[in-house]
Amino acid sequence: MVSGIRFESVSVAYGGQTVLDSLDLAVEPGEVMALLGPSGSGKTTALRAVAGFVRPASGRVLIGGRDVTRLPPHRRGVGMVVQQYALFPHMRVAENVAFGLRARKSVPKSGIPARVAEALEMTGMGGYAQRYPRELSGGQQQRVAIARALAIRPDVLLLDEPLSALDAQLRSGMLAELARLHRELPDVSLLYVTHDQVEALTLADRIAVMDRARLQDCGTPQELYRTPRTRFTASFVGNANLLPVTVGRGGVVLEGLALAVDTGPAAPGARATLCVRPHLLGLGDGPNALRGKVAEVQWRGSTHRLYVDVGGHRVKADVPELRQVPGPGTEVTLHFEPRDAVLLSAEVGDD
Ligand code: ADP
């Protein structure tokens, strides 16, 4: 079956405090949606509302068009993987993977071994069926946890920070593995909770950005990166310079300096925030020149990160590795193309 997930004004409260505030979000069938946001923003709560471990105070959760809000977890067709694997230590790998199937009784007993073998093959763990979890590395344990979630052939797969317990190198390998798995299961919708923007940008078809119990923004990785709608998205997805400006005609004014950018529907005279990505600032003269003094320079391998004080604002610029590094106090000019800046309606400090 091909199933999407739909949140309709889902709110969750703990002890009178709203931790998920009227979430409206649709994950299309077969889509990978990342829920991205800082710790405590409500991501796990949203996931648990889909799994059935949290009862919303109001709103509905639909899977494949069916209202599952009041269904118990095992009747939702949902597989879930959490950060800490949660394997049973006294059971072998095969028994761990079979556990959900046995509990559900959706597959006849005689069919279970084949299902377990299939799930272990998919996660590259075919040769480990008889091991105990303690005999596996962290990455292997997480593969088993994924196999266990897949064994029930879920319509939707929920992943809650599945890579957070792994070291950086293993993480990037597992990210590629998850992308491959999803290609093999194109009908399964994935909802992937993470606070790591690299994971979200790498894996997701779309990213839902959460902050303080609310959905802030939702779009493809490219949309959120190139044209964030909010200051929060701009600073949480990628790096950003956020500069307080006043809207003028055909551009904006930064501390008396006129800059040519697309102002869209913004009204002249309004206060706003100009977002420019550090790697889109060039060193030297050009359009939209910003003159300032170097405060600090960091070498980052193939690039240098310059911190430049421009009219009282510290501007970050990532430029290709420099032969001659300007020392602190040196006057430099940065510039950017009008099309490379995004104007955000809220003022710096507004939220
Ligand atoms: P995230 O996944 O974005 O880190 P969570 O959804 O886990 O955020 O938590 C959102 C908020 O809800 C946090 O403030 C957290 O402390 C609170 N919270 C989560 N679970 C419970 C619970 N079982 N009881 C009380 N408060 C909770």
Short mmCIF file of C-alpha atoms and ligand atoms in Angstrom, two decimals:
data_model
loop_
_atom_site.label_atom_id
_atom_site.label_comp_id
_atom_site.label_asym_id
_atom_site.label_seq_id
_atom_site.Cartn_x
_atom_site.Cartn_y
_atom_site.Cartn_z
CA MET A 1 0.00 0.00 0.00
CA VAL A 2 1.16 3.53 -0.74
CA SER A 3 0.58 5.80 2.25
CA GLY A 4 1.38 9.32 3.17
CA ILE A 5 1.13 10.95 6.59
CA ARG A 6 -1.01 13.94 7.39
CA PHE A 7 -0.99 16.06 10.52
CA GLU A 8 -4.16 18.13 10.85
CA SER A 9 -3.80 20.86 13.50
CA VAL A 10 -2.13 18.41 15.88
CA SER A 11 -1.44 19.83 19.34
CA VAL A 12 0.19 18.02 22.24
CA ALA A 13 0.54 19.33 25.78
CA TYR A 14 2.36 18.03 28.84
CA GLY A 15 1.19 19.29 32.20
CA GLY A 16 -0.52 22.29 30.63
CA GLN A 17 2.47 23.23 28.46
CA THR A 18 1.97 23.04 24.72
CA VAL A 19 4.96 21.22 23.19
CA LEU A 20 3.41 20.78 19.75
CA ASP A 21 1.27 23.67 18.57
CA SER A 22 -1.30 23.06 15.79
CA LEU A 23 0.98 21.18 13.44
CA ASP A 24 -0.28 21.02 9.87
CA LEU A 25 1.96 18.97 7.64
CA ALA A 26 1.56 16.41 4.88
CA VAL A 27 4.19 13.82 3.99
CA GLU A 28 3.45 12.55 0.49
CA PRO A 29 3.43 8.81 -0.23
CA GLY A 30 7.01 7.68 -0.73
CA GLU A 31 8.44 11.01 0.37
CA VAL A 32 11.34 11.49 2.78
CA MET A 33 10.42 14.32 5.14
CA ALA A 34 12.92 15.52 7.72
CA LEU A 35 11.73 17.21 10.89
CA LEU A 36 14.63 19.54 11.65
CA GLY A 37 14.98 21.78 14.67
CA PRO A 38 16.83 22.36 17.92
CA SER A 39 16.43 20.14 20.96
CA GLY A 40 13.05 20.54 22.63
CA SER A 41 11.28 21.98 19.57
CA GLY A 42 8.68 19.19 19.48
CA LYS A 43 10.07 16.91 16.75
CA THR A 44 10.00 13.67 18.71
CA THR A 45 6.56 14.49 20.04
CA ALA A 46 5.29 14.86 16.46
CA LEU A 47 6.83 11.50 15.54
CA ARG A 48 5.37 9.79 18.58
CA ALA A 49 1.96 11.16 17.70
CA VAL A 50 2.22 9.29 14.38
CA ALA A 51 3.47 6.13 16.08
CA GLY A 52 0.65 6.25 18.60
CA PHE A 53 2.71 6.73 21.75
CA VAL A 54 1.36 10.23 22.33
CA ARG A 55 -2.29 11.19 22.37
CA PRO A 56 -2.86 14.64 20.82
CA ALA A 57 -4.89 17.13 22.86
CA SER A 58 -6.52 18.14 19.58
CA GLY A 59 -6.22 17.51 15.87
CA ARG A 60 -5.94 14.35 13.80
CA VAL A 61 -3.21 12.13 12.39
CA LEU A 62 -3.93 10.34 9.12
CA ILE A 63 -1.91 7.56 7.50
CA GLY A 64 -2.87 6.67 3.95
CA GLY A 65 -5.97 8.83 4.33
CA ARG A 66 -7.14 6.83 7.37
CA ASP A 67 -7.65 8.60 10.68
CA VAL A 68 -5.36 6.73 13.09
CA THR A 69 -5.55 9.21 15.97
CA ARG A 70 -7.29 6.72 18.25
CA LEU A 71 -5.71 3.50 16.97
CA PRO A 72 -3.17 1.64 19.10
CA PRO A 73 0.43 1.72 17.81
CA HIS A 74 0.48 -1.84 16.44
CA ARG A 75 -2.48 -1.16 14.16
CA ARG A 76 -1.01 1.84 12.38
CA GLY A 77 1.35 0.11 9.92
CA VAL A 78 4.25 2.07 11.32
CA GLY A 79 7.87 1.02 11.80
CA MET A 80 9.98 3.04 14.20
CA VAL A 81 13.71 3.36 14.79
CA VAL A 82 15.08 5.33 17.73
CA GLN A 83 18.50 6.66 18.59
CA GLN A 84 19.44 4.02 21.15
CA TYR A 85 18.60 0.92 19.05
CA ALA A 86 16.50 -0.54 21.88
CA LEU A 87 17.36 -4.14 21.02
CA PHE A 88 16.64 -6.86 23.55
CA PRO A 89 20.07 -7.86 24.87
CA HIS A 90 19.08 -11.43 25.73
CA MET A 91 17.71 -12.16 22.25
CA ARG A 92 19.67 -13.05 19.16
CA VAL A 93 19.47 -10.73 16.13
CA ALA A 94 16.90 -12.91 14.35
CA GLU A 95 14.68 -13.02 17.45
CA ASN A 96 14.93 -9.25 17.83
CA VAL A 97 13.86 -8.75 14.23
CA ALA A 98 11.02 -11.27 14.57
CA PHE A 99 9.72 -9.66 17.74
CA GLY A 100 7.38 -7.14 16.13
CA LEU A 101 6.03 -9.75 13.75
CA ARG A 102 5.23 -12.19 16.55
CA ALA A 103 3.59 -9.50 18.65
CA ARG A 104 1.38 -8.40 15.76
CA LYS A 105 0.37 -11.87 14.59
CA SER A 106 -0.03 -10.40 11.11
CA VAL A 107 2.20 -13.06 9.55
CA PRO A 108 1.69 -16.81 10.12
CA LYS A 109 4.44 -18.36 12.25
CA SER A 110 5.81 -20.34 9.34
CA GLY A 111 6.32 -17.14 7.34
CA ILE A 112 8.36 -15.34 9.98
CA PRO A 113 11.84 -16.72 9.20
CA ALA A 114 11.58 -15.63 5.57
CA ARG A 115 10.48 -12.14 6.60
CA VAL A 116 13.34 -11.87 9.07
CA ALA A 117 15.87 -13.04 6.48
CA GLU A 118 14.52 -10.54 3.96
CA ALA A 119 14.78 -7.63 6.41
CA LEU A 120 18.30 -8.58 7.49
CA GLU A 121 19.41 -8.90 3.84
CA MET A 122 18.05 -5.43 3.10
CA THR A 123 20.13 -3.89 5.84
CA GLY A 124 23.26 -5.88 5.00
CA MET A 125 23.01 -7.95 8.19
CA GLY A 126 22.21 -11.32 6.57
CA GLY A 127 25.23 -13.03 8.14
CA TYR A 128 24.52 -11.93 11.71
CA ALA A 129 21.19 -13.59 12.53
CA GLN A 130 22.56 -15.73 15.34
CA ARG A 131 24.59 -13.04 17.13
CA TYR A 132 23.61 -11.24 20.28
CA PRO A 133 23.42 -7.43 20.23
CA ARG A 134 26.51 -7.16 22.47
CA GLU A 135 28.50 -8.92 19.75
CA LEU A 136 27.75 -6.14 17.24
CA SER A 137 29.14 -2.64 16.72
CA GLY A 138 26.89 0.39 17.23
CA GLY A 139 26.35 0.74 13.48
CA GLN A 140 25.44 -2.93 13.14
CA GLN A 141 23.01 -2.71 16.05
CA GLN A 142 21.31 0.21 14.37
CA ARG A 143 21.02 -1.82 11.15
CA VAL A 144 19.30 -4.55 13.14
CA ALA A 145 16.93 -1.97 14.63
CA ILE A 146 16.13 -0.79 11.09
CA ALA A 147 15.63 -4.41 9.97
CA ARG A 148 13.22 -4.92 12.86
CA ALA A 149 11.22 -1.87 11.78
CA LEU A 150 11.17 -3.06 8.15
CA ALA A 151 10.18 -6.65 8.95
CA ILE A 152 6.56 -5.68 9.46
CA ARG A 153 6.60 -4.10 5.96
CA PRO A 154 5.48 -0.73 7.29
CA ASP A 155 3.65 1.84 5.20
CA VAL A 156 5.58 4.55 6.98
CA LEU A 157 8.95 4.41 8.64
CA LEU A 158 9.62 6.76 11.54
CA LEU A 159 13.24 7.48 12.40
CA ASP A 160 14.13 9.43 15.54
CA GLU A 161 17.73 10.66 15.43
CA PRO A 162 18.76 7.21 14.18
CA LEU A 163 22.39 8.19 13.62
CA SER A 164 23.06 10.36 16.66
CA ALA A 165 24.75 7.61 18.65
CA LEU A 166 27.20 6.81 15.84
CA ASP A 167 30.55 8.47 15.18
CA ALA A 168 30.88 10.94 12.32
CA GLN A 169 32.39 8.58 9.75
CA LEU A 170 29.85 5.85 10.38
CA ARG A 171 27.09 8.44 10.19
CA SER A 172 27.86 9.47 6.65
CA GLY A 173 28.05 5.81 5.57
CA MET A 174 24.71 5.08 7.22
CA LEU A 175 23.16 8.13 5.55
CA ALA A 176 24.06 6.69 2.17
CA GLU A 177 22.66 3.32 3.31
CA LEU A 178 19.36 4.89 4.31
CA ALA A 179 19.12 6.63 0.94
CA ARG A 180 19.72 3.27 -0.79
CA LEU A 181 17.13 1.54 1.40
CA HIS A 182 14.59 4.15 0.49
CA ARG A 183 15.29 3.63 -3.20
CA GLU A 184 14.54 -0.07 -2.67
CA LEU A 185 11.30 0.79 -0.87
CA PRO A 186 10.02 3.72 -2.94
CA ASP A 187 6.46 3.45 -1.62
CA VAL A 188 7.38 3.80 2.05
CA SER A 189 7.08 7.32 3.47
CA LEU A 190 9.88 8.31 5.79
CA LEU A 191 9.61 10.80 8.61
CA TYR A 192 13.09 11.52 9.89
CA VAL A 193 13.71 13.51 13.07
CA THR A 194 17.08 15.20 13.37
CA HIS A 195 18.75 18.31 14.77
CA ASP A 196 21.55 17.89 12.21
CA GLN A 197 21.08 19.99 9.11
CA VAL A 198 23.57 17.90 7.09
CA GLU A 199 21.44 14.79 7.61
CA ALA A 200 18.31 16.67 6.65
CA LEU A 201 19.86 18.32 3.59
CA THR A 202 21.38 15.03 2.41
CA LEU A 203 18.45 12.69 2.84
CA ALA A 204 15.21 14.61 2.68
CA ASP A 205 12.96 15.41 -0.26
CA ARG A 206 11.54 18.14 1.94
CA ILE A 207 12.44 19.56 5.33
CA ALA A 208 9.96 20.76 7.95
CA VAL A 209 11.74 23.23 10.22
CA MET A 210 10.53 23.24 13.82
CA ASP A 211 11.18 25.73 16.59
CA ARG A 212 9.44 26.20 19.92
CA ALA A 213 6.60 23.74 19.28
CA ARG A 214 5.79 25.23 15.89
CA LEU A 215 6.39 24.49 12.25
CA GLN A 216 8.43 27.46 11.02
CA ASP A 217 9.02 26.60 7.40
CA CYS A 218 8.74 23.69 4.99
CA GLY A 219 10.30 23.15 1.60
CA THR A 220 12.89 21.29 -0.43
CA PRO A 221 16.46 21.59 0.86
CA GLN A 222 17.25 23.92 -2.04
CA GLU A 223 14.25 26.15 -1.36
CA LEU A 224 15.06 26.49 2.33
CA TYR A 225 18.70 27.16 1.63
CA ARG A 226 18.25 29.63 -1.23
CA THR A 227 15.04 31.35 -0.20
CA PRO A 228 14.37 30.85 3.52
CA ARG A 229 11.13 32.45 4.62
CA THR A 230 12.12 33.13 8.20
CA ARG A 231 15.17 34.29 10.09
CA PHE A 232 15.11 31.05 12.02
CA THR A 233 15.31 28.92 8.86
CA ALA A 234 18.03 31.13 7.42
CA SER A 235 20.24 30.64 10.46
CA PHE A 236 19.38 27.00 11.16
CA VAL A 237 19.68 25.66 7.60
CA GLY A 238 23.17 26.62 6.46
CA ASN A 239 25.13 29.63 7.59
CA ALA A 240 23.81 33.15 7.19
CA ASN A 241 24.63 36.80 7.66
CA LEU A 242 21.50 38.48 8.95
CA LEU A 243 21.69 42.24 8.63
CA PRO A 244 19.13 44.80 9.84
CA VAL A 245 18.08 47.02 6.94
CA THR A 246 15.45 49.51 5.92
CA VAL A 247 13.57 48.89 2.69
CA GLY A 248 14.11 51.57 0.05
CA ARG A 249 13.12 51.78 -3.61
CA GLY A 250 14.85 49.06 -5.68
CA GLY A 251 16.90 48.00 -2.72
CA VAL A 252 17.64 48.36 0.96
CA VAL A 253 19.70 50.62 3.19
CA LEU A 254 22.22 49.21 5.66
CA GLU A 255 23.60 51.83 8.06
CA GLY A 256 23.27 54.53 5.37
CA LEU A 257 24.66 52.31 2.61
CA ALA A 258 22.30 51.65 -0.32
CA LEU A 259 22.31 48.06 -1.58
CA ALA A 260 20.58 46.76 -4.71
CA VAL A 261 18.46 43.71 -3.89
CA ASP A 262 15.03 42.44 -4.86
CA THR A 263 12.66 43.84 -2.25
CA GLY A 264 9.61 41.89 -3.47
CA PRO A 265 6.42 43.11 -1.84
CA ALA A 266 8.21 44.86 1.07
CA ALA A 267 7.00 48.43 1.60
CA PRO A 268 9.54 51.27 1.42
CA GLY A 269 10.45 52.42 4.92
CA ALA A 270 9.81 49.01 6.53
CA ARG A 271 12.46 47.45 8.73
CA ALA A 272 13.63 44.05 7.50
CA THR A 273 16.48 41.55 7.61
CA LEU A 274 18.85 40.96 4.73
CA CYS A 275 20.17 37.39 4.48
CA VAL A 276 23.42 36.76 2.60
CA ARG A 277 25.16 33.40 2.72
CA PRO A 278 28.87 33.66 3.64
CA HIS A 279 30.06 31.77 0.55
CA LEU A 280 28.18 34.18 -1.73
CA LEU A 281 30.26 37.13 -0.56
CA GLY A 282 33.31 37.88 -2.71
CA LEU A 283 36.48 39.60 -1.58
CA GLY A 284 37.31 42.79 -3.52
CA ASP A 285 35.27 45.35 -5.42
CA GLY A 286 32.00 44.49 -7.10
CA PRO A 287 28.28 45.14 -6.92
CA ASN A 288 26.91 45.87 -3.44
CA ALA A 289 30.33 46.64 -1.98
CA LEU A 290 30.62 46.45 1.80
CA ARG A 291 33.70 48.13 3.17
CA GLY A 292 34.99 47.13 6.56
CA LYS A 293 37.84 46.08 8.80
CA VAL A 294 38.96 42.48 9.24
CA ALA A 295 38.35 41.30 12.79
CA GLU A 296 39.47 37.71 12.44
CA VAL A 297 40.50 35.16 9.82
CA GLN A 298 40.15 31.39 10.12
CA TRP A 299 41.68 28.86 7.78
CA ARG A 300 39.25 26.06 6.94
CA GLY A 301 41.18 23.95 4.47
CA SER A 302 39.95 24.93 1.01
CA THR A 303 38.50 28.25 2.22
CA HIS A 304 39.24 31.13 4.53
CA ARG A 305 36.50 32.46 6.79
CA LEU A 306 36.81 36.23 7.19
CA TYR A 307 35.00 38.10 9.93
CA VAL A 308 34.69 41.70 8.81
CA ASP A 309 33.20 44.58 10.79
CA VAL A 310 30.94 46.54 8.45
CA GLY A 311 29.23 49.56 9.97
CA GLY A 312 29.05 47.94 13.39
CA HIS A 313 27.94 44.53 12.09
CA ARG A 314 30.17 41.48 11.95
CA VAL A 315 29.90 39.94 8.49
CA LYS A 316 31.14 36.40 7.74
CA ALA A 317 32.59 35.67 4.32
CA ASP A 318 33.86 32.28 3.10
CA VAL A 319 36.32 32.87 0.28
CA PRO A 320 38.58 30.44 -1.63
CA GLU A 321 41.85 29.88 0.20
CA LEU A 322 43.87 33.09 0.10
CA ARG A 323 47.55 33.41 -0.79
CA GLN A 324 47.84 36.59 1.21
CA VAL A 325 45.76 36.63 4.32
CA PRO A 326 44.66 40.13 5.41
CA GLY A 327 45.54 40.60 9.07
CA PRO A 328 43.16 41.91 11.71
CA GLY A 329 42.53 45.64 11.22
CA THR A 330 43.10 45.56 7.45
CA GLU A 331 40.51 47.45 5.36
CA VAL A 332 38.81 45.12 2.88
CA THR A 333 35.81 45.22 0.57
CA LEU A 334 33.27 42.43 0.28
CA HIS A 335 30.56 42.32 -2.36
CA PHE A 336 27.58 40.25 -3.43
CA GLU A 337 25.33 39.92 -6.46
CA PRO A 338 21.81 41.32 -5.95
CA ARG A 339 20.30 37.90 -6.78
CA ASP A 340 22.31 36.25 -4.00
CA ALA A 341 20.58 38.10 -1.15
CA VAL A 342 17.17 37.31 0.33
CA LEU A 343 15.06 39.90 2.11
CA LEU A 344 13.19 38.60 5.17
CA SER A 345 10.27 40.61 6.43
CA ALA A 346 10.97 40.32 10.16
CA GLU A 347 13.57 42.53 11.77
CA VAL A 348 16.70 41.15 13.37
CA GLY A 349 15.82 40.39 16.96
CA ASP A 350 12.09 40.21 16.22
CA ASP A 351 11.68 36.56 17.10
P1 ADP B 1 12.67 17.43 20.30
O1 ADP B 1 12.41 16.07 19.73
O2 ADP B 1 12.53 18.51 19.28
O3 ADP B 1 13.98 17.53 21.04
P2 ADP B 1 10.52 16.78 22.12
O4 ADP B 1 9.34 16.56 21.26
O5 ADP B 1 11.24 15.58 22.63
O6 ADP B 1 11.54 17.76 21.37
O7 ADP B 1 10.11 17.64 23.38
C1 ADP B 1 9.37 18.84 23.29
C2 ADP B 1 9.13 19.36 24.67
O8 ADP B 1 8.26 18.47 25.35
C3 ADP B 1 10.37 19.50 25.53
O9 ADP B 1 10.27 20.68 26.26
C4 ADP B 1 10.30 18.29 26.42
O10 ADP B 1 10.94 18.55 27.64
C5 ADP B 1 8.81 18.08 26.59
N1 ADP B 1 8.46 16.67 26.80
C6 ADP B 1 8.69 15.65 25.94
N2 ADP B 1 8.22 14.48 26.44
C7 ADP B 1 7.67 14.76 27.65
C8 ADP B 1 7.00 13.98 28.64
N3 ADP B 1 6.80 12.67 28.49
N4 ADP B 1 6.57 14.64 29.77
C9 ADP B 1 6.74 15.96 29.91
N5 ADP B 1 7.35 16.75 29.02
C10 ADP B 1 7.82 16.17 27.88
#
